[in-house]
Amino acid sequence: MTDPTTGPTRAAAQWLADFAAALARGDIDAAVSLFEADSYWRDLVAFTWNLRTQEGAGAIRAMLQARLADTQPTAFALEGEATEADGVVDAWFGFETRVARGRGHLRLRNGKAWTLLTTMTELKGFEEKTGDNRIKGAEHGVHKGRKNWLEKRRDEEAALGYTEQPEVVIIGGGQGGIALGARLRRLGVPTIIVERNAKAGDSWRKRYKSLCLHDPVWYDHLPYMPFPDDWPVFAPKDKIGDWLEMYTKIMELNYWSSTNATKARFDEATQRWEVQVEREGKPVTLRPKQLVFALGVSGYPNVPKVAGAENFLGDQHHSSQHPGPEAYAGKKCVVLGSNNSAHDICAALWEHGADVTMVQRSSTHIAPSQSLMELALGGLYSEQAVKSGIDHHKGDLIFASVPYKIMHTFHIPVYEEMKKRDADLYARLEKAGFLLDFGVDGSGLFMKYLRRGSGYYIDVGASELVANGSIHLKSGVNIERVNERSVTLTDGTELPADLLVYATGYGSMNGWLADLISPETADKVGKCWGLGSDTPKDPGPWEGELRNMWKPTQVPQLWFHGGNLHQSRHYSQFLALQLKARMEGIDTPVYELAASHHKR
């Protein structure tokens, strides 16, 4: 317990002063002695030019031995007052390195660091032109041949990709590509976003009719421009689509819609990518230095190969292609899967008078939306959090300050409470035959999301329909064979079917590389997403960070960006700074580039 006579602010200030002094004199032993034996230093770019968590004193020592002399950290200063709860002191601080400014978070136990977060916030000499540094926009005075803003903007659009080459090409113009594009625009990095859809936001508009965000609005803001304060808590898909479309215009992104990337190769001679695209049917070759894949959390849809599928006389499609429920009133519908999309689609079909059966192959975690908001997200992302001084920027950093190695221990109590709060629903689901789980270690939804990106449903109503039998359920089985007008399950049951939906998820993001670049490149990068937790669908070894996300990969000048709206917003900052540094010729020695252990 921290000595109550000193108080948390004084304890944090003393630790920070000791740490800064040890680093300044290059005394790595003294710096490491300030950490607990079981401690964690998570660095987002500032020290490592990587996203990297040093776990334990040995790893912290090794990183400092490799990076301290080059990083030259200085100007450590406490921000505001530290707080203390349950013997843990929480404190915020600012700092600088030789080339950048940063912000950090510290947790102390018994006077020593338990967790340390360091993040790069801006590069010195390449700051965003905001506040006092904003551009004037107008040229006062009289100038012959002057071009106004619109003419300059049209000149830029006409030149970039044709007579001038971009520094960065982002393949994928959904929320991830748009958020990163906005960051790069503010940093002055010439960027083209390539999107196959006709308009920004179409990746949302084209999904099934009932789709709404399952995450609350406070979690979902885009960079620089938060949603209005009357924006719905759970935004409907078309409203999000319109917001993304307007955002690309307001942020002046070079957004190439109706454009398909068809092939890419790295030119060793020029050290640039050669990306072949078709823009509105016309071939264009782009030659960026950096290539970013921003295609969500996943790769291609997983469509199972089921015997007899080619003979089915009804409609069958993957959930990503599901048009909505309107055509299926009075029809027999079978949905294979039991995660978010499966539940949403089943509920919408039931609402429109269809006879729906969910086929659940394996257990699923159910998190009722209200409980999730109050127990898991409310402390960081809610109206109450904002009123208590935690906006989404601060919430993002608090979230990021918890090392993945111990994150499950923060979540287990949340889901223990959820089990109690929603015991009646869970009991009725199990009575209906639904296979429930809370993750292998009881850590619930978000750890499942990080480890495998699947295996859960945020309940916004469909679970009640399963519990009361309105949505029929066949659990612990799979589809063995598809017949002309029915499906046969592995337990021998035959279900009549006019519609068959495969809500069966997606492959790894690097699957896109196999077709666009080469299978060898895809395999060199390796699997994307997951922590190496050695839990279902997340094979070891332990990685400590999400595989290949927002950081250098085994293929130079090739990057991945994605995740939910929160991750797209938060981690786009760090990817943008890495790309800007490379454009400006700043030396970026990557500490401990992650190895590739798995292919696709």
XYZ file of C-alpha atoms in Angstrom:
600
model
C 0.000 0.000 0.000
C 1.305 3.468 -0.841
C 2.201 5.474 2.247
C -0.907 7.600 2.897
C 1.269 10.448 4.200
C 2.770 10.951 0.766
C -0.338 10.538 -1.366
C -0.601 9.069 -4.839
C 0.491 12.211 -6.718
C 3.695 12.517 -4.738
C 4.400 8.788 -5.100
C 3.913 8.948 -8.867
C 5.996 12.114 -9.209
C 8.832 10.555 -7.228
C 8.795 7.386 -9.324
C 8.752 9.398 -12.545
C 11.645 11.595 -11.368
C 13.700 8.535 -10.423
C 12.904 6.867 -13.738
C 13.763 9.971 -15.771
C 17.055 10.419 -13.881
C 18.065 6.780 -14.409
C 17.329 6.993 -18.144
C 19.138 10.326 -18.465
C 22.371 8.906 -17.032
C 21.978 5.644 -18.976
C 21.647 3.602 -15.795
C 19.525 0.734 -17.080
C 19.923 -1.303 -13.882
C 18.492 1.556 -11.842
C 15.618 2.022 -14.304
C 14.733 -1.680 -14.239
C 14.877 -1.749 -10.434
C 11.916 0.633 -10.406
C 9.679 -2.096 -11.890
C 8.102 -5.056 -10.140
C 9.509 -8.433 -11.131
C 6.119 -9.215 -12.694
C 5.688 -5.986 -14.630
C 4.777 -4.802 -18.120
C 5.887 -1.958 -20.356
C 3.660 -1.511 -23.384
C 5.121 0.792 -26.004
C 3.203 2.182 -28.952
C 5.929 3.384 -31.364
C 7.695 5.869 -29.036
C 10.622 3.664 -27.955
C 10.402 0.652 -30.282
C 9.025 1.909 -33.631
C 6.701 -1.029 -33.101
C 3.676 -2.035 -31.045
C 5.422 -4.059 -28.391
C 4.843 -5.175 -24.800
C 7.895 -5.976 -22.708
C 6.808 -8.575 -20.154
C 8.971 -8.763 -17.047
C 12.196 -7.113 -15.915
C 14.366 -9.092 -18.332
C 12.424 -7.956 -21.376
C 12.377 -4.347 -20.142
C 16.141 -4.461 -19.648
C 16.724 -5.876 -23.134
C 14.581 -3.198 -24.773
C 16.356 -0.376 -22.946
C 19.763 -1.817 -23.802
C 18.781 -1.832 -27.468
C 16.836 1.416 -27.676
C 17.685 3.891 -24.887
C 20.683 5.570 -26.544
C 18.772 6.199 -29.772
C 15.478 7.207 -28.158
C 16.976 9.761 -25.730
C 13.836 10.209 -23.596
C 13.501 13.473 -21.649
C 10.978 15.935 -20.211
C 8.995 13.447 -18.145
C 6.244 15.440 -16.409
C 3.220 14.335 -14.433
C -0.171 15.390 -15.852
C -2.766 16.351 -13.266
C -3.272 14.482 -10.033
C -2.605 10.771 -9.592
C -5.300 8.584 -8.052
C -5.243 5.478 -5.916
C -7.616 2.529 -5.578
C -7.060 -0.906 -4.032
C -3.391 -0.156 -3.465
C -2.732 0.782 -7.119
C -1.652 4.315 -8.035
C -2.719 5.539 -11.499
C -0.895 8.462 -13.096
C -0.613 10.213 -16.470
C 2.518 11.848 -17.793
C 4.018 13.487 -20.834
C 7.520 12.948 -22.212
C 9.709 13.577 -25.245
C 12.181 11.561 -27.274
C 14.836 12.727 -29.687
C 12.315 12.831 -32.553
C 8.868 12.864 -30.962
C 6.543 13.813 -28.133
C 4.540 11.292 -26.216
C 2.042 10.542 -23.501
C 2.120 7.758 -20.962
C 0.261 6.017 -18.173
C 1.707 4.425 -15.038
C 0.370 1.988 -12.458
C 2.347 1.674 -9.214
C 2.082 -0.995 -6.542
C 4.127 -0.617 -3.367
C 6.121 2.146 -5.014
C 7.159 0.101 -8.053
C 5.780 0.056 -11.600
C 3.301 -2.698 -12.361
C 2.303 -1.419 -15.817
C 3.775 1.338 -17.959
C 2.326 2.626 -21.232
C 4.306 4.910 -23.556
C 2.763 6.263 -26.747
C 4.007 8.559 -29.499
C 1.662 11.486 -30.081
C 3.541 13.617 -32.629
C 6.809 13.913 -34.515
C 8.887 17.011 -33.797
C 8.889 19.343 -36.765
C 5.985 17.489 -38.396
C 3.103 18.429 -36.134
C -0.460 18.582 -37.411
C -1.490 22.095 -38.399
C -4.053 22.548 -35.655
C -4.962 25.261 -33.163
C -2.445 28.082 -33.331
C -0.713 26.348 -36.246
C -3.750 26.040 -38.493
C -3.441 27.315 -42.084
C -5.036 30.641 -42.980
C -6.930 29.305 -46.000
C -7.374 32.726 -47.541
C -4.626 34.659 -49.360
C -5.362 38.279 -48.595
C -4.190 40.799 -51.123
C -4.279 40.885 -54.928
C -2.602 38.063 -56.920
C -2.839 37.503 -60.650
C -3.692 33.950 -61.671
C -4.737 33.076 -58.140
C -6.454 29.695 -57.692
C -9.120 29.266 -55.083
C -9.548 26.279 -52.765
C -11.800 24.340 -55.155
C -9.410 24.758 -58.094
C -6.458 23.616 -56.011
C -8.421 20.648 -54.750
C -9.388 19.647 -58.300
C -5.760 19.992 -59.421
C -4.678 17.669 -56.616
C -7.326 15.104 -57.486
C -6.363 15.200 -61.161
C -2.642 14.798 -60.494
C -2.438 12.271 -57.655
C -2.112 8.767 -59.027
C -1.399 10.015 -62.537
C 1.318 12.675 -62.861
C 2.216 12.457 -59.166
C 2.494 9.242 -57.164
C 1.123 8.829 -53.638
C 3.315 7.968 -50.688
C 0.661 5.556 -49.414
C -2.080 3.485 -51.019
C -4.754 2.098 -48.710
C -6.693 -0.834 -50.116
C -10.103 -0.748 -48.488
C -12.270 2.326 -47.980
C -14.380 1.270 -45.011
C -14.075 2.757 -41.552
C -10.444 1.658 -41.155
C -9.180 3.063 -44.446
C -11.103 6.283 -43.914
C -9.797 6.821 -40.360
C -6.208 6.196 -41.434
C -6.669 8.372 -44.504
C -7.811 11.244 -42.288
C -4.762 10.886 -40.027
C -2.391 10.841 -43.002
C -4.107 13.822 -44.603
C -3.529 15.859 -41.463
C 0.137 14.839 -41.493
C 0.602 15.845 -45.126
C 1.172 12.324 -46.433
C -0.126 11.999 -50.043
C -2.523 9.061 -49.885
C -5.055 7.338 -52.119
C -7.793 5.133 -50.661
C -8.956 2.432 -53.068
C -12.535 1.204 -52.594
C -14.495 -1.117 -54.882
C -17.922 0.200 -53.823
C -19.523 3.155 -55.577
C -19.651 5.348 -52.468
C -17.954 5.616 -49.115
C -20.173 3.930 -46.554
C -21.508 1.320 -48.978
C -19.773 -1.454 -47.060
C -22.297 -0.651 -44.311
C -25.270 0.157 -46.529
C -25.050 -3.174 -48.362
C -25.287 -5.317 -45.220
C -28.535 -6.885 -43.992
C -31.357 -4.456 -43.287
C -31.520 -4.801 -39.508
C -27.809 -4.210 -38.874
C -26.974 -1.629 -36.221
C -23.760 -1.061 -34.346
C -23.651 -3.227 -31.239
C -21.050 -0.936 -29.649
C -22.262 2.340 -28.091
C -21.659 5.736 -29.661
C -19.019 6.854 -27.119
C -16.828 3.946 -28.283
C -17.213 4.667 -31.998
C -16.134 8.236 -32.802
C -13.915 8.786 -35.837
C -10.664 10.776 -35.504
C -10.980 14.569 -35.134
C -14.758 14.707 -35.595
C -16.898 13.044 -32.933
C -20.526 12.226 -33.575
C -23.069 14.926 -32.612
C -24.252 14.671 -29.023
C -27.713 13.524 -30.124
C -26.343 10.639 -32.226
C -28.120 7.382 -31.334
C -26.420 5.078 -28.844
C -26.496 2.247 -31.404
C -26.200 3.695 -34.888
C -28.147 2.048 -37.760
C -26.010 0.863 -40.677
C -27.286 3.409 -43.223
C -26.725 6.284 -40.819
C -23.113 5.121 -40.338
C -22.786 4.791 -44.115
C -23.908 8.391 -44.642
C -21.561 9.629 -41.896
C -18.583 7.886 -43.516
C -19.478 9.336 -46.915
C -19.727 12.876 -45.568
C -16.567 12.417 -43.488
C -14.490 11.539 -46.564
C -15.647 14.767 -48.206
C -15.187 17.029 -45.209
C -11.749 15.569 -44.446
C -10.811 16.006 -48.144
C -9.639 12.434 -48.600
C -8.436 11.239 -51.991
C -10.998 8.465 -52.116
C -11.136 6.389 -55.289
C -14.532 4.691 -55.239
C -15.630 2.185 -57.905
C -11.991 1.080 -58.011
C -10.753 -2.504 -57.857
C -7.188 -3.442 -56.979
C -6.321 -6.311 -59.321
C -2.598 -7.002 -58.779
C 0.355 -5.723 -56.778
C 4.084 -6.358 -56.774
C 7.065 -4.806 -55.034
C 9.669 -3.333 -57.364
C 13.066 -3.930 -55.738
C 14.782 -1.462 -58.066
C 12.610 1.531 -57.145
C 11.646 0.304 -53.655
C 8.040 1.067 -54.489
C 4.910 -0.998 -54.860
C 3.315 -1.308 -58.258
C -0.445 -1.578 -57.718
C -2.697 -2.263 -60.687
C -6.224 -0.928 -60.269
C -9.292 -0.476 -62.427
C -10.875 2.883 -61.713
C -14.365 3.106 -63.112
C -13.354 0.468 -65.651
C -10.081 2.137 -66.708
C -6.664 0.652 -65.796
C -4.343 2.768 -63.640
C -0.960 1.857 -62.159
C -0.165 3.326 -58.747
C 3.393 3.341 -57.373
C 3.296 4.074 -53.638
C 6.164 3.528 -51.230
C 3.841 2.066 -48.604
C 0.887 -0.285 -49.098
C -1.775 -0.686 -46.411
C -4.514 -3.316 -46.339
C -7.529 -1.932 -44.473
C -10.149 -4.583 -45.104
C -11.760 -4.898 -41.686
C -10.939 -7.574 -39.130
C -11.120 -10.437 -41.577
C -10.305 -11.827 -44.973
C -12.525 -13.696 -47.387
C -15.863 -15.105 -46.199
C -15.654 -18.686 -44.932
C -18.184 -20.627 -46.978
C -18.175 -24.302 -45.986
C -18.088 -26.892 -48.722
C -21.150 -29.034 -48.052
C -22.082 -32.056 -50.133
C -25.029 -31.361 -52.411
C -24.942 -27.571 -52.087
C -24.869 -27.219 -55.875
C -28.273 -28.956 -56.112
C -30.127 -26.671 -53.694
C -33.176 -25.099 -55.366
C -33.660 -22.330 -52.810
C -31.468 -19.317 -52.041
C -28.114 -19.822 -50.345
C -25.450 -17.258 -49.510
C -22.889 -16.167 -46.934
C -24.130 -13.727 -44.289
C -22.057 -10.962 -45.896
C -24.284 -11.275 -48.971
C -27.603 -11.524 -47.121
C -30.005 -8.969 -48.642
C -32.456 -8.852 -45.760
C -35.628 -10.669 -44.701
C -38.304 -9.170 -46.945
C -38.424 -11.958 -49.553
C -38.715 -14.778 -47.029
C -42.058 -14.264 -45.265
C -43.653 -17.674 -44.773
C -40.475 -19.434 -45.970
C -38.408 -22.109 -44.224
C -35.012 -20.612 -43.376
C -31.904 -22.311 -41.992
C -29.021 -20.228 -40.642
C -25.726 -22.008 -40.008
C -23.896 -20.222 -37.205
C -24.627 -18.693 -33.810
C -22.604 -15.490 -33.513
C -23.613 -11.835 -34.089
C -24.621 -12.052 -37.751
C -26.483 -15.336 -37.292
C -28.568 -13.944 -34.431
C -29.288 -10.658 -36.222
C -30.358 -12.417 -39.405
C -32.494 -14.981 -37.560
C -34.268 -12.243 -35.602
C -34.985 -10.146 -38.699
C -36.311 -13.182 -40.595
C -38.576 -14.072 -37.646
C -39.855 -10.480 -37.508
C -40.862 -10.795 -41.175
C -42.825 -13.979 -40.672
C -40.250 -16.580 -41.698
C -39.876 -19.975 -40.047
C -36.260 -19.869 -38.834
C -33.910 -22.526 -37.499
C -30.461 -21.679 -36.132
C -27.892 -24.459 -36.448
C -25.341 -24.021 -33.656
C -22.166 -26.006 -34.220
C -20.272 -25.052 -31.057
C -20.787 -23.039 -27.880
C -21.266 -19.288 -28.042
C -20.772 -16.477 -25.553
C -23.874 -14.310 -25.047
C -23.434 -10.809 -23.598
C -26.697 -8.864 -23.105
C -26.176 -5.376 -24.506
C -27.345 -3.427 -21.463
C -25.182 -5.473 -19.110
C -22.205 -5.130 -21.430
C -22.588 -1.349 -21.516
C -22.976 -1.005 -17.760
C -20.458 -3.596 -16.577
C -17.769 -3.658 -19.281
C -17.797 -0.384 -21.230
C -19.513 2.168 -19.010
C -16.447 3.141 -16.992
C -14.610 4.299 -20.131
C -17.233 4.829 -22.836
C -20.542 6.288 -21.635
C -22.221 9.599 -20.899
C -21.291 9.117 -17.265
C -17.628 8.562 -18.180
C -17.610 11.792 -20.193
C -19.123 13.679 -17.247
C -16.405 12.293 -14.974
C -13.641 13.519 -17.305
C -13.021 10.390 -19.375
C -13.645 11.225 -23.025
C -12.921 8.691 -25.758
C -9.303 9.861 -26.092
C -8.592 9.159 -22.433
C -10.688 5.997 -22.538
C -8.608 4.712 -25.440
C -5.375 5.183 -23.502
C -6.731 3.586 -20.328
C -7.848 0.636 -22.442
C -4.448 0.480 -24.137
C -2.624 0.629 -20.809
C -3.752 -2.866 -19.810
C -1.246 -5.413 -21.175
C -2.843 -8.250 -23.129
C -1.061 -10.803 -20.943
C -3.136 -9.833 -17.914
C -6.178 -8.294 -19.605
C -8.309 -11.398 -18.996
C -7.920 -10.907 -15.241
C -9.556 -7.473 -15.588
C -12.476 -8.984 -17.514
C -13.266 -12.135 -15.525
C -15.038 -10.248 -12.673
C -17.172 -8.394 -15.240
C -18.544 -11.616 -16.683
C -18.953 -13.225 -13.257
C -21.279 -10.344 -12.445
C -23.007 -10.713 -15.820
C -23.708 -14.381 -15.052
C -25.519 -13.296 -11.892
C -27.330 -10.338 -13.422
C -28.625 -12.281 -16.425
C -28.964 -15.687 -14.778
C -32.611 -16.076 -15.844
C -31.852 -15.539 -19.538
C -28.886 -17.908 -19.421
C -30.945 -20.591 -17.674
C -33.721 -20.366 -20.266
C -31.231 -20.446 -23.145
C -29.634 -23.603 -21.772
C -33.079 -25.149 -21.240
C -33.770 -24.462 -24.946
C -30.582 -26.404 -25.760
C -28.325 -23.440 -26.526
C -24.626 -24.145 -25.889
C -23.261 -21.303 -23.752
C -19.730 -20.339 -22.784
C -17.878 -17.367 -21.281
C -14.536 -18.099 -22.938
C -12.116 -20.800 -21.833
C -11.067 -18.746 -18.808
C -14.340 -16.923 -18.140
C -13.028 -13.619 -19.538
C -15.930 -13.129 -21.908
C -16.528 -11.151 -25.045
C -13.610 -8.826 -25.628
C -10.943 -11.451 -25.054
C -12.753 -13.696 -27.535
C -12.744 -10.798 -29.976
C -9.005 -10.225 -29.554
C -8.058 -13.889 -29.588
C -10.193 -15.108 -32.483
C -12.603 -12.392 -33.668
C -15.583 -14.704 -33.239
C -17.561 -16.877 -30.845
C -19.964 -14.362 -29.324
C -23.242 -12.466 -29.695
C -24.011 -9.078 -28.145
C -27.662 -9.700 -27.329
C -29.956 -6.977 -28.623
C -33.058 -9.151 -28.584
C -32.514 -12.380 -30.503
C -31.547 -14.440 -27.454
C -35.067 -14.117 -26.081
C -36.410 -15.536 -29.356
C -34.055 -18.507 -29.015
C -34.955 -18.989 -25.363
C -38.700 -18.976 -25.995
C -38.494 -21.143 -29.101
C -39.546 -18.496 -31.633
C -36.217 -19.134 -33.359
C -35.889 -22.922 -33.581
C -32.535 -24.318 -32.493
C -30.454 -27.342 -33.420
C -27.258 -27.316 -31.367
C -24.117 -29.426 -31.300
C -24.606 -30.433 -34.927
C -23.517 -29.358 -38.396
C -24.993 -29.590 -41.871
C -23.924 -32.900 -43.381
C -25.663 -32.602 -46.727
C -27.710 -30.085 -48.694
C -30.650 -31.490 -50.607
C -32.828 -29.822 -53.245
C -35.279 -28.380 -50.703
C -33.828 -29.333 -47.331
C -30.674 -29.880 -45.325
C -29.630 -33.010 -43.480
C -27.832 -32.499 -40.182
C -25.099 -34.678 -38.698
C -27.602 -36.165 -36.235
C -29.778 -37.319 -39.130
C -32.412 -34.594 -38.761
C -33.774 -33.209 -42.039
C -34.869 -29.571 -42.083
C -36.992 -28.202 -44.961
C -35.288 -25.097 -46.397
C -36.108 -22.343 -48.883
C -33.166 -20.252 -47.671
C -29.774 -21.321 -46.379
C -27.506 -18.656 -44.841
C -23.892 -19.441 -43.986
C -23.125 -17.171 -41.013
C -19.751 -18.858 -40.784
C -17.316 -15.988 -40.399
C -14.204 -15.037 -42.319
C -10.609 -16.094 -42.893
C -7.445 -14.225 -41.921
C -6.739 -10.833 -43.476
C -3.583 -12.030 -45.176
C -5.786 -14.194 -47.408
C -6.272 -11.105 -49.589
C -2.512 -10.983 -50.227
C -2.409 -14.438 -51.759
C -4.552 -13.287 -54.679
C -3.420 -9.685 -55.004
C 0.335 -10.188 -54.520
C 1.319 -13.856 -54.134
C 0.738 -16.847 -51.832
C 4.393 -16.585 -50.800
C 3.890 -13.000 -49.616
C 0.740 -13.966 -47.726
C 2.588 -16.763 -45.971
C 5.606 -14.586 -45.193
C 3.343 -12.073 -43.448
C 1.481 -14.868 -41.715
C -1.822 -14.946 -39.918
C -3.337 -11.626 -38.899
C -5.210 -10.994 -35.633
C -5.037 -13.043 -32.439
C -2.647 -12.931 -29.501
C -1.159 -16.428 -29.563
C -3.104 -17.272 -26.404
C -3.244 -20.996 -27.243
C -7.015 -20.914 -26.829
C -9.531 -22.110 -29.472
C -8.799 -20.547 -32.899
C -5.841 -18.575 -31.471
C -2.826 -20.898 -31.663
C 0.406 -20.138 -29.780
C 3.121 -19.131 -29.292
C 2.268 -16.054 -27.255
C 2.621 -12.825 -29.244
C 1.875 -10.127 -26.659
C 0.192 -7.925 -29.293
C -2.295 -8.516 -32.084
C -0.524 -10.272 -34.957
C 0.535 -7.930 -37.777
C -1.870 -5.148 -36.852
C -0.878 -1.461 -37.167
C 2.858 -2.243 -37.056
C 5.706 -3.407 -39.320
C 5.280 -6.877 -40.804
C 7.745 -9.436 -42.157
C 7.210 -7.848 -45.603
C 8.779 -4.362 -45.644
C 6.494 -1.455 -46.575
C 3.367 -3.623 -46.184
C 0.907 -2.898 -43.370
C -2.456 -3.948 -41.957
C -5.069 -1.668 -40.445
C -8.502 -2.620 -39.194
C -10.637 -3.595 -36.262
C -13.801 -2.092 -34.871
C -14.450 1.645 -34.920
C -12.632 2.140 -31.615
C -9.498 0.351 -32.837
C -9.631 2.034 -36.251
C -9.713 5.404 -34.515
C -7.089 4.756 -31.845
C -4.477 2.725 -33.705
C -4.689 4.764 -36.919
C -2.745 7.439 -34.997
C 0.227 5.150 -34.453
C 0.232 3.678 -37.940
C 0.029 7.176 -39.447
C 3.021 8.347 -37.401
C 5.066 5.344 -38.535
C 4.227 6.087 -42.169
C 4.940 9.814 -41.790
C 8.334 9.119 -40.210
C 9.319 6.933 -43.142
C 8.163 9.537 -45.648
C 10.306 12.196 -43.939
C 13.384 9.979 -43.828
C 13.443 9.666 -40.040
C 15.362 6.580 -38.957
C 12.880 3.978 -37.686
C 14.786 0.962 -36.342
C 12.096 -1.579 -35.468
C 12.691 -3.331 -32.171
C 11.829 -7.052 -32.190
C 9.892 -7.351 -35.441
C 7.311 -10.058 -34.725
C 8.010 -13.472 -36.213
C 5.439 -15.221 -38.387
C 4.332 -18.525 -36.841
C 1.176 -19.293 -38.837
C 0.194 -18.885 -42.459
C -3.495 -18.549 -43.309
